Amino acid sequence: MDFGLNETEEMVKAAAREFLSQQAGPDAARDSTSTAAFWSQVCEMGWPGLAIAEEYGGAEMGLTALGVLMEQWGAFLASGPLFESAVLAAPLLESHADEKLKREVLPQIADGSTSVTVAVIEESASWRPEDVRATAVRADDSWAITGKKHFVSYGNEADMIIIAARTGAGTEDISLFLVDRDAEGVTCEQLGHASGSPAAVLTLNEVTVPSSRLIGAENTGWGAVEQMLLHGAAFRAVQMAGLGRRVLEITTSYVKERKQFGVPVGSFQAIQHHLADMAVAVREVEHMARRAAWSLVEGSETIRKDVSRAKQAGSSLIPQVCWTAHQCHGAIGFTEEHDLHLYTRRAVSWAAEFGDASWHADRLADALEI
Amino acid sequence: MRFKFTSEDEQFRQELRKFLVDNLPQGWTGPPDEADENDWALSLRMKRALAERGWLVMHWPREYGGQAASPMRNILFAEEMAYHRAPGNDRFGTRMIGPVLMHYGTEAQKSKYLPEIASGSVQWCQGYSEPDAGSDLASLKTSAVRRGEKFIVNGAKIWTTLAHRADMMFMLVRTNPNVPKHRGISMLLVDMKSPGVEVRPIINMSGSHSFNQVTFDDVEVPEENLVGDLDNGWRVGMSVLNYERSGVDYVGWGQRAWDELVALCRAETGAGGRRLADDHAVRRRMAELDAELDAARLLTYEVAWHQQQGEAPADVASMSKLAGTVANRNVLDYGLQLLGMYGPLEKGSPYAKLQGRFFKMRMFYTSGEILAGTTEIQKNLIAWRGLQLPRV
């Protein structure tokens, strides 16, 4: 057991904290005009390629280092498709795409010239294979994809989209395609999203995709989706841990400064116990989320359990941490002007993504063979 | 980051499991009842058997008869012992007064007491709480007045676990009433057979005799039994609590209860003849409890990891104790909910399930969130020491 960060991870953490505390944070989160400039700086630092192998143009620092970065990314409310490109798309392509496609796309993700998001779930918001209704039909050397994808984060902004479509009659006869965002037949409906992060519904109307953009073999896409779902859940939990840690810091400072009855409210036991509960919850989710990321790297046999434990805990505890923070802030924390709700909005939104607490509890029950 | 034990540690775990199978009575389910003569005899046998293997004090340095085992190995040991509900893991001697003596004891104290603890031949108890000094422990009143080469002790200790079985007590006494309360306390080692020591049983709400009230009436304690400096006993006494506050025992107990519940869910049918394990709500709740135990377990491992680096962060120890006791309680609560009408049926009843022990355990572990600093005290400590919130 080692709860420490190694040298690389410490370095990534320090760099991320330094940069994000200045360039991201609540003010930046409120100002959408700064997003593009911020994202280009992120790309210059090579963060989208942090965990991509060197031979594909990445820094090959590993998923645990990426996890350390994503903790800070969550803590500072940073915007831009880093999660989509680095956590979801790149590992999926690296594990499943053929060599030619990897050599073409991964270096572009690594240097930030291309961002990639993922479109799997549909109106049902379900992660079950039978709920993938979009279809891809083969015609000679290409495929025609038709369907509608919901909850595509950065769907309007990304350069490419990994799309899951049904290619056979069997439940898991699903294939994955790498589609250009501006391909003919792709239309995008931007959705208002309370988290502040852009989300879209994509409609695909006989979008033609060359066979070279099929990721892996035909009808084998669901395994890749399952793997990506593990990444998504683990790293959302990691972000929630970072966000929870930040909310704890903010609330701790506030209750030390805010005075009532002539003393800091943080000297009252009722408030102290709220803060203690928050501190325990944050530390638990930190450990569970880091272990989930570690298990993904190690290919540990407990991956499914570890990921579901982390996301179940993150989804149930971190929103609670935020609500308790509001209680400790009193009326000021209820205002639009105060930054706290920016964190709460993300925490509550993330709680639902890549499986909510109940969904992961059910998956965990299966993995535990109860 | 590395979230698994070394292969050497895992190998040790297998050895320990085999040892437990070999040394515990066949079909042992525990938990041991210290008031029961058979269970107590088993406890003594286990303690000696552990000592023979060198495991009783394996976390001690070699010079004191230990194996210099890492804190991580030691926590694994404690967790397995708790999981198997195995008696004989002498926490007062091996985990509390032993390490205190290594740090604060005189050479004479070390050479007299440490070998006895290491060989499993002496039982210690802890004299801290008093009738009027619970959470506010530093307000304790039991006095020790120096007379010649002796201290004369008068007063009362309460909730003293195993005092009725103990040979020795390490206790906190007031040696200076004229200074702020934390600065007038000392630690003494007292022979329980000393004239003037009286032990009276207190039966707990689970129906068993684990703790006692101990009164001291002009008890003479030789001055060489002072541990550390005079009036420095608060610091000495608190140094044991980080060991006491590792929640790993609770996680081990909770995990065992969880495993027993899963077995029950697979075997038992509820209303309509359906297996509990096929009930969606049951499966979901059991998984949530697994995650809760797991979170608490990681905190206990973190405590050991810090100890490995020579650190003792009090806030993490408090978190670990808090999370462990709450997780264990939640498992037992849900167990009683699943057992329903069968939960209260006591051992011996032909209809009792799991020998009625869930009800008894739930009663007993009410103490978990009270002893060694209540849940509320742990939260105070997390707020004060971890978050530096102001104390008023």
PDB file of N, CA, C and O in Angstrom, chain A residues 175-223:
ATOM      1  N   SER A 175     -20.650  -1.298 -33.316  1.00  0.00           N
ATOM      2  CA  SER A 175     -19.315  -0.913 -33.784  1.00  0.00           C
ATOM      3  C   SER A 175     -19.090   0.556 -33.498  1.00  0.00           C
ATOM      4  O   SER A 175     -20.037   1.324 -33.323  1.00  0.00           O
ATOM      5  N   LEU A 176     -17.818   0.906 -33.437  1.00  0.00           N
ATOM      6  CA  LEU A 176     -17.450   2.294 -33.149  1.00  0.00           C
ATOM      7  C   LEU A 176     -16.811   2.926 -34.379  1.00  0.00           C
ATOM      8  O   LEU A 176     -15.997   2.298 -35.057  1.00  0.00           O
ATOM      9  N   PHE A 177     -17.169   4.176 -34.627  1.00  0.00           N
ATOM     10  CA  PHE A 177     -16.654   4.892 -35.804  1.00  0.00           C
ATOM     11  C   PHE A 177     -16.107   6.242 -35.370  1.00  0.00           C
ATOM     12  O   PHE A 177     -16.672   6.891 -34.478  1.00  0.00           O
ATOM     13  N   LEU A 178     -15.048   6.642 -36.024  1.00  0.00           N
ATOM     14  CA  LEU A 178     -14.496   7.970 -35.780  1.00  0.00           C
ATOM     15  C   LEU A 178     -14.990   8.897 -36.888  1.00  0.00           C
ATOM     16  O   LEU A 178     -14.644   8.729 -38.059  1.00  0.00           O
ATOM     17  N   VAL A 179     -15.821   9.851 -36.490  1.00  0.00           N
ATOM     18  CA  VAL A 179     -16.530  10.676 -37.466  1.00  0.00           C
ATOM     19  C   VAL A 179     -16.097  12.133 -37.338  1.00  0.00           C
ATOM     20  O   VAL A 179     -15.968  12.639 -36.211  1.00  0.00           O
ATOM     21  N   ASP A 180     -15.875  12.780 -38.464  1.00  0.00           N
ATOM     22  CA  ASP A 180     -15.553  14.210 -38.402  1.00  0.00           C
ATOM     23  C   ASP A 180     -16.798  14.987 -37.992  1.00  0.00           C
ATOM     24  O   ASP A 180     -17.886  14.753 -38.494  1.00  0.00           O
ATOM     25  N   ARG A 181     -16.594  15.949 -37.118  1.00  0.00           N
ATOM     26  CA  ARG A 181     -17.724  16.731 -36.626  1.00  0.00           C
ATOM     27  C   ARG A 181     -18.426  17.472 -37.767  1.00  0.00           C
ATOM     28  O   ARG A 181     -19.642  17.636 -37.744  1.00  0.00           O
ATOM     29  N   ASP A 182     -17.632  17.904 -38.756  1.00  0.00           N
ATOM     30  CA  ASP A 182     -18.260  18.675 -39.831  1.00  0.00           C
ATOM     31  C   ASP A 182     -18.624  17.817 -41.039  1.00  0.00           C
ATOM     32  O   ASP A 182     -18.869  18.328 -42.132  1.00  0.00           O
ATOM     33  N   ALA A 183     -18.682  16.479 -40.841  1.00  0.00           N
ATOM     34  CA  ALA A 183     -19.085  15.613 -41.956  1.00  0.00           C
ATOM     35  C   ALA A 183     -20.521  15.927 -42.363  1.00  0.00           C
ATOM     36  O   ALA A 183     -21.335  16.346 -41.527  1.00  0.00           O
ATOM     37  N   GLU A 184     -20.811  15.684 -43.602  1.00  0.00           N
ATOM     38  CA  GLU A 184     -22.147  15.974 -44.105  1.00  0.00           C
ATOM     39  C   GLU A 184     -23.166  15.039 -43.442  1.00  0.00           C
ATOM     40  O   GLU A 184     -22.927  13.836 -43.303  1.00  0.00           O
ATOM     41  N   GLY A 185     -24.267  15.605 -42.990  1.00  0.00           N
ATOM     42  CA  GLY A 185     -25.309  14.791 -42.355  1.00  0.00           C
ATOM     43  C   GLY A 185     -25.268  14.851 -40.833  1.00  0.00           C
ATOM     44  O   GLY A 185     -26.149  14.331 -40.166  1.00  0.00           O
ATOM     45  N   VAL A 186     -24.236  15.505 -40.284  1.00  0.00           N
ATOM     46  CA  VAL A 186     -24.171  15.656 -38.816  1.00  0.00           C
ATOM     47  C   VAL A 186     -24.770  17.011 -38.454  1.00  0.00           C
ATOM     48  O   VAL A 186     -24.285  18.047 -38.921  1.00  0.00           O
ATOM     49  N   THR A 187     -25.826  17.014 -37.657  1.00  0.00           N
ATOM     50  CA  THR A 187     -26.329  18.294 -37.158  1.00  0.00           C
ATOM     51  C   THR A 187     -26.304  18.271 -35.643  1.00  0.00           C
ATOM     52  O   THR A 187     -26.399  17.214 -35.009  1.00  0.00           O
ATOM     53  N   CYS A 188     -26.145  19.438 -35.093  1.00  0.00           N
ATOM     54  CA  CYS A 188     -25.894  19.545 -33.669  1.00  0.00           C
ATOM     55  C   CYS A 188     -26.866  20.517 -33.020  1.00  0.00           C
ATOM     56  O   CYS A 188     -27.064  21.625 -33.491  1.00  0.00           O
ATOM     57  N   GLU A 189     -27.470  20.058 -31.956  1.00  0.00           N
ATOM     58  CA  GLU A 189     -28.383  20.904 -31.199  1.00  0.00           C
ATOM     59  C   GLU A 189     -27.725  21.162 -29.841  1.00  0.00           C
ATOM     60  O   GLU A 189     -27.552  20.237 -29.037  1.00  0.00           O
ATOM     61  N   GLN A 190     -27.322  22.400 -29.640  1.00  0.00           N
ATOM     62  CA  GLN A 190     -26.640  22.730 -28.385  1.00  0.00           C
ATOM     63  C   GLN A 190     -27.671  22.795 -27.257  1.00  0.00           C
ATOM     64  O   GLN A 190     -28.735  23.381 -27.421  1.00  0.00           O
ATOM     65  N   LEU A 191     -27.348  22.190 -26.116  1.00  0.00           N
ATOM     66  CA  LEU A 191     -28.297  22.166 -25.007  1.00  0.00           C
ATOM     67  C   LEU A 191     -27.814  23.063 -23.871  1.00  0.00           C
ATOM     68  O   LEU A 191     -26.624  23.125 -23.610  1.00  0.00           O
ATOM     69  N   GLY A 192     -28.745  23.739 -23.229  1.00  0.00           N
ATOM     70  CA  GLY A 192     -28.378  24.445 -22.004  1.00  0.00           C
ATOM     71  C   GLY A 192     -28.103  23.412 -20.931  1.00  0.00           C
ATOM     72  O   GLY A 192     -28.867  22.470 -20.763  1.00  0.00           O
ATOM     73  N   HIS A 193     -26.982  23.543 -20.237  1.00  0.00           N
ATOM     74  CA  HIS A 193     -26.639  22.538 -19.233  1.00  0.00           C
ATOM     75  C   HIS A 193     -26.218  23.231 -17.954  1.00  0.00           C
ATOM     76  O   HIS A 193     -25.342  24.093 -17.957  1.00  0.00           O
ATOM     77  N   ALA A 194     -26.843  22.848 -16.875  1.00  0.00           N
ATOM     78  CA  ALA A 194     -26.645  23.547 -15.603  1.00  0.00           C
ATOM     79  C   ALA A 194     -25.210  23.487 -15.101  1.00  0.00           C
ATOM     80  O   ALA A 194     -24.800  24.308 -14.291  1.00  0.00           O
ATOM     81  N   SER A 195     -24.436  22.519 -15.561  1.00  0.00           N
ATOM     82  CA  SER A 195     -23.072  22.388 -15.072  1.00  0.00           C
ATOM     83  C   SER A 195     -22.172  23.479 -15.643  1.00  0.00           C
ATOM     84  O   SER A 195     -21.079  23.708 -15.158  1.00  0.00           O
ATOM     85  N   GLY A 196     -22.611  24.127 -16.743  1.00  0.00           N
ATOM     86  CA  GLY A 196     -21.772  25.112 -17.407  1.00  0.00           C
ATOM     87  C   GLY A 196     -20.903  24.490 -18.481  1.00  0.00           C
ATOM     88  O   GLY A 196     -20.216  25.167 -19.224  1.00  0.00           O
ATOM     89  N   SER A 197     -20.912  23.170 -18.560  1.00  0.00           N
ATOM     90  CA  SER A 197     -20.120  22.461 -19.555  1.00  0.00           C
ATOM     91  C   SER A 197     -21.013  22.203 -20.767  1.00  0.00           C
ATOM     92  O   SER A 197     -22.161  21.795 -20.599  1.00  0.00           O
ATOM     93  N   PRO A 198     -20.517  22.448 -21.989  1.00  0.00           N
ATOM     94  CA  PRO A 198     -21.419  22.321 -23.134  1.00  0.00           C
ATOM     95  C   PRO A 198     -21.817  20.879 -23.440  1.00  0.00           C
ATOM     96  O   PRO A 198     -20.994  19.984 -23.369  1.00  0.00           O
ATOM     97  N   ALA A 199     -23.078  20.686 -23.760  1.00  0.00           N
ATOM     98  CA  ALA A 199     -23.569  19.360 -24.139  1.00  0.00           C
ATOM     99  C   ALA A 199     -24.468  19.522 -25.360  1.00  0.00           C
ATOM    100  O   ALA A 199     -25.044  20.583 -25.579  1.00  0.00           O
ATOM    101  N   ALA A 200     -24.564  18.467 -26.141  1.00  0.00           N
ATOM    102  CA  ALA A 200     -25.308  18.588 -27.389  1.00  0.00           C
ATOM    103  C   ALA A 200     -26.054  17.296 -27.695  1.00  0.00           C
ATOM    104  O   ALA A 200     -25.726  16.222 -27.190  1.00  0.00           O
ATOM    105  N   VAL A 201     -27.068  17.452 -28.539  1.00  0.00           N
ATOM    106  CA  VAL A 201     -27.683  16.289 -29.182  1.00  0.00           C
ATOM    107  C   VAL A 201     -27.201  16.286 -30.626  1.00  0.00           C
ATOM    108  O   VAL A 201     -27.293  17.301 -31.324  1.00  0.00           O
ATOM    109  N   LEU A 202     -26.664  15.169 -31.037  1.00  0.00           N
ATOM    110  CA  LEU A 202     -26.195  15.056 -32.425  1.00  0.00           C
ATOM    111  C   LEU A 202     -27.182  14.221 -33.216  1.00  0.00           C
ATOM    112  O   LEU A 202     -27.575  13.131 -32.775  1.00  0.00           O
ATOM    113  N   THR A 203     -27.564  14.731 -34.368  1.00  0.00           N
ATOM    114  CA  THR A 203     -28.394  13.932 -35.256  1.00  0.00           C
ATOM    115  C   THR A 203     -27.539  13.534 -36.451  1.00  0.00           C
ATOM    116  O   THR A 203     -26.857  14.364 -37.046  1.00  0.00           O
ATOM    117  N   LEU A 204     -27.548  12.242 -36.733  1.00  0.00           N
ATOM    118  CA  LEU A 204     -26.745  11.731 -37.850  1.00  0.00           C
ATOM    119  C   LEU A 204     -27.692  11.194 -38.905  1.00  0.00           C
ATOM    120  O   LEU A 204     -28.487  10.287 -38.635  1.00  0.00           O
ATOM    121  N   ASN A 205     -27.608  11.784 -40.066  1.00  0.00           N
ATOM    122  CA  ASN A 205     -28.515  11.399 -41.128  1.00  0.00           C
ATOM    123  C   ASN A 205     -27.711  10.849 -42.300  1.00  0.00           C
ATOM    124  O   ASN A 205     -27.159  11.588 -43.093  1.00  0.00           O
ATOM    125  N   GLU A 206     -27.619   9.510 -42.336  1.00  0.00           N
ATOM    126  CA  GLU A 206     -26.833   8.836 -43.383  1.00  0.00           C
ATOM    127  C   GLU A 206     -25.466   9.473 -43.555  1.00  0.00           C
ATOM    128  O   GLU A 206     -25.056   9.845 -44.668  1.00  0.00           O
ATOM    129  N   VAL A 207     -24.779   9.586 -42.444  1.00  0.00           N
ATOM    130  CA  VAL A 207     -23.430  10.165 -42.474  1.00  0.00           C
ATOM    131  C   VAL A 207     -22.471   9.117 -43.036  1.00  0.00           C
ATOM    132  O   VAL A 207     -22.389   7.996 -42.523  1.00  0.00           O
ATOM    133  N   THR A 208     -21.764   9.477 -44.063  1.00  0.00           N
ATOM    134  CA  THR A 208     -20.852   8.525 -44.698  1.00  0.00           C
ATOM    135  C   THR A 208     -19.496   8.540 -43.988  1.00  0.00           C
ATOM    136  O   THR A 208     -18.891   9.596 -43.822  1.00  0.00           O
ATOM    137  N   VAL A 209     -19.076   7.340 -43.578  1.00  0.00           N
ATOM    138  CA  VAL A 209     -17.800   7.213 -42.881  1.00  0.00           C
ATOM    139  C   VAL A 209     -16.968   6.156 -43.590  1.00  0.00           C
ATOM    140  O   VAL A 209     -17.449   5.037 -43.809  1.00  0.00           O
ATOM    141  N   PRO A 210     -15.741   6.470 -43.987  1.00  0.00           N
ATOM    142  CA  PRO A 210     -14.917   5.459 -44.677  1.00  0.00           C
ATOM    143  C   PRO A 210     -14.595   4.291 -43.748  1.00  0.00           C
ATOM    144  O   PRO A 210     -14.505   4.468 -42.533  1.00  0.00           O
ATOM    145  N   SER A 211     -14.423   3.117 -44.311  1.00  0.00           N
ATOM    146  CA  SER A 211     -14.146   1.914 -43.514  1.00  0.00           C
ATOM    147  C   SER A 211     -12.892   2.060 -42.675  1.00  0.00           C
ATOM    148  O   SER A 211     -12.755   1.426 -41.624  1.00  0.00           O
ATOM    149  N   SER A 212     -11.983   2.903 -43.147  1.00  0.00           N
ATOM    150  CA  SER A 212     -10.742   3.096 -42.383  1.00  0.00           C
ATOM    151  C   SER A 212     -11.007   3.758 -41.040  1.00  0.00           C
ATOM    152  O   SER A 212     -10.160   3.757 -40.152  1.00  0.00           O
ATOM    153  N   ARG A 213     -12.220   4.322 -40.876  1.00  0.00           N
ATOM    154  CA  ARG A 213     -12.559   4.974 -39.608  1.00  0.00           C
ATOM    155  C   ARG A 213     -13.389   4.080 -38.688  1.00  0.00           C
ATOM    156  O   ARG A 213     -13.903   4.544 -37.672  1.00  0.00           O
ATOM    157  N   LEU A 214     -13.504   2.819 -39.058  1.00  0.00           N
ATOM    158  CA  LEU A 214     -14.094   1.849 -38.131  1.00  0.00           C
ATOM    159  C   LEU A 214     -13.028   1.545 -37.078  1.00  0.00           C
ATOM    160  O   LEU A 214     -11.882   1.227 -37.421  1.00  0.00           O
ATOM    161  N   ILE A 215     -13.395   1.670 -35.808  1.00  0.00           N
ATOM    162  CA  ILE A 215     -12.426   1.432 -34.724  1.00  0.00           C
ATOM    163  C   ILE A 215     -12.517  -0.021 -34.298  1.00  0.00           C
ATOM    164  O   ILE A 215     -13.535  -0.467 -33.773  1.00  0.00           O
ATOM    165  N   GLY A 216     -11.423  -0.758 -34.530  1.00  0.00           N
ATOM    166  CA  GLY A 216     -11.438  -2.189 -34.217  1.00  0.00           C
ATOM    167  C   GLY A 216     -12.286  -2.931 -35.219  1.00  0.00           C
ATOM    168  O   GLY A 216     -12.697  -2.388 -36.251  1.00  0.00           O
ATOM    169  N   ALA A 217     -12.599  -4.192 -34.882  1.00  0.00           N
ATOM    170  CA  ALA A 217     -13.347  -5.000 -35.827  1.00  0.00           C
ATOM    171  C   ALA A 217     -14.849  -4.715 -35.704  1.00  0.00           C
ATOM    172  O   ALA A 217     -15.319  -4.229 -34.676  1.00  0.00           O
ATOM    173  N   GLU A 218     -15.542  -5.028 -36.776  1.00  0.00           N
ATOM    174  CA  GLU A 218     -16.983  -4.866 -36.806  1.00  0.00           C
ATOM    175  C   GLU A 218     -17.633  -5.679 -35.670  1.00  0.00           C
ATOM    176  O   GLU A 218     -17.189  -6.779 -35.351  1.00  0.00           O
ATOM    177  N   ASN A 219     -18.634  -5.102 -35.050  1.00  0.00           N
ATOM    178  CA  ASN A 219     -19.409  -5.775 -33.982  1.00  0.00           C
ATOM    179  C   ASN A 219     -18.619  -6.037 -32.695  1.00  0.00           C
ATOM    180  O   ASN A 219     -19.035  -6.846 -31.874  1.00  0.00           O
ATOM    181  N   THR A 220     -17.491  -5.389 -32.531  1.00  0.00           N
ATOM    182  CA  THR A 220     -16.743  -5.587 -31.285  1.00  0.00           C
ATOM    183  C   THR A 220     -16.694  -4.291 -30.464  1.00  0.00           C
ATOM    184  O   THR A 220     -15.928  -4.168 -29.515  1.00  0.00           O
ATOM    185  N   GLY A 221     -17.515  -3.333 -30.842  1.00  0.00           N
ATOM    186  CA  GLY A 221     -17.427  -2.021 -30.203  1.00  0.00           C
ATOM    187  C   GLY A 221     -17.880  -1.989 -28.751  1.00  0.00           C
ATOM    188  O   GLY A 221     -17.435  -1.138 -27.983  1.00  0.00           O
ATOM    189  N   TRP A 222     -18.774  -2.901 -28.367  1.00  0.00           N
ATOM    190  CA  TRP A 222     -19.331  -2.772 -27.017  1.00  0.00           C
ATOM    191  C   TRP A 222     -18.289  -3.025 -25.928  1.00  0.00           C
ATOM    192  O   TRP A 222     -18.310  -2.387 -24.870  1.00  0.00           O
ATOM    193  N   GLY A 223     -17.378  -3.934 -26.198  1.00  0.00           N
ATOM    194  CA  GLY A 223     -16.296  -4.177 -25.243  1.00  0.00           C
ATOM    195  C   GLY A 223     -15.500  -2.902 -25.015  1.00  0.00           C
ATOM    196  O   GLY A 223     -15.129  -2.577 -23.876  1.00  0.00           O
TER     197      GLY A 223
END
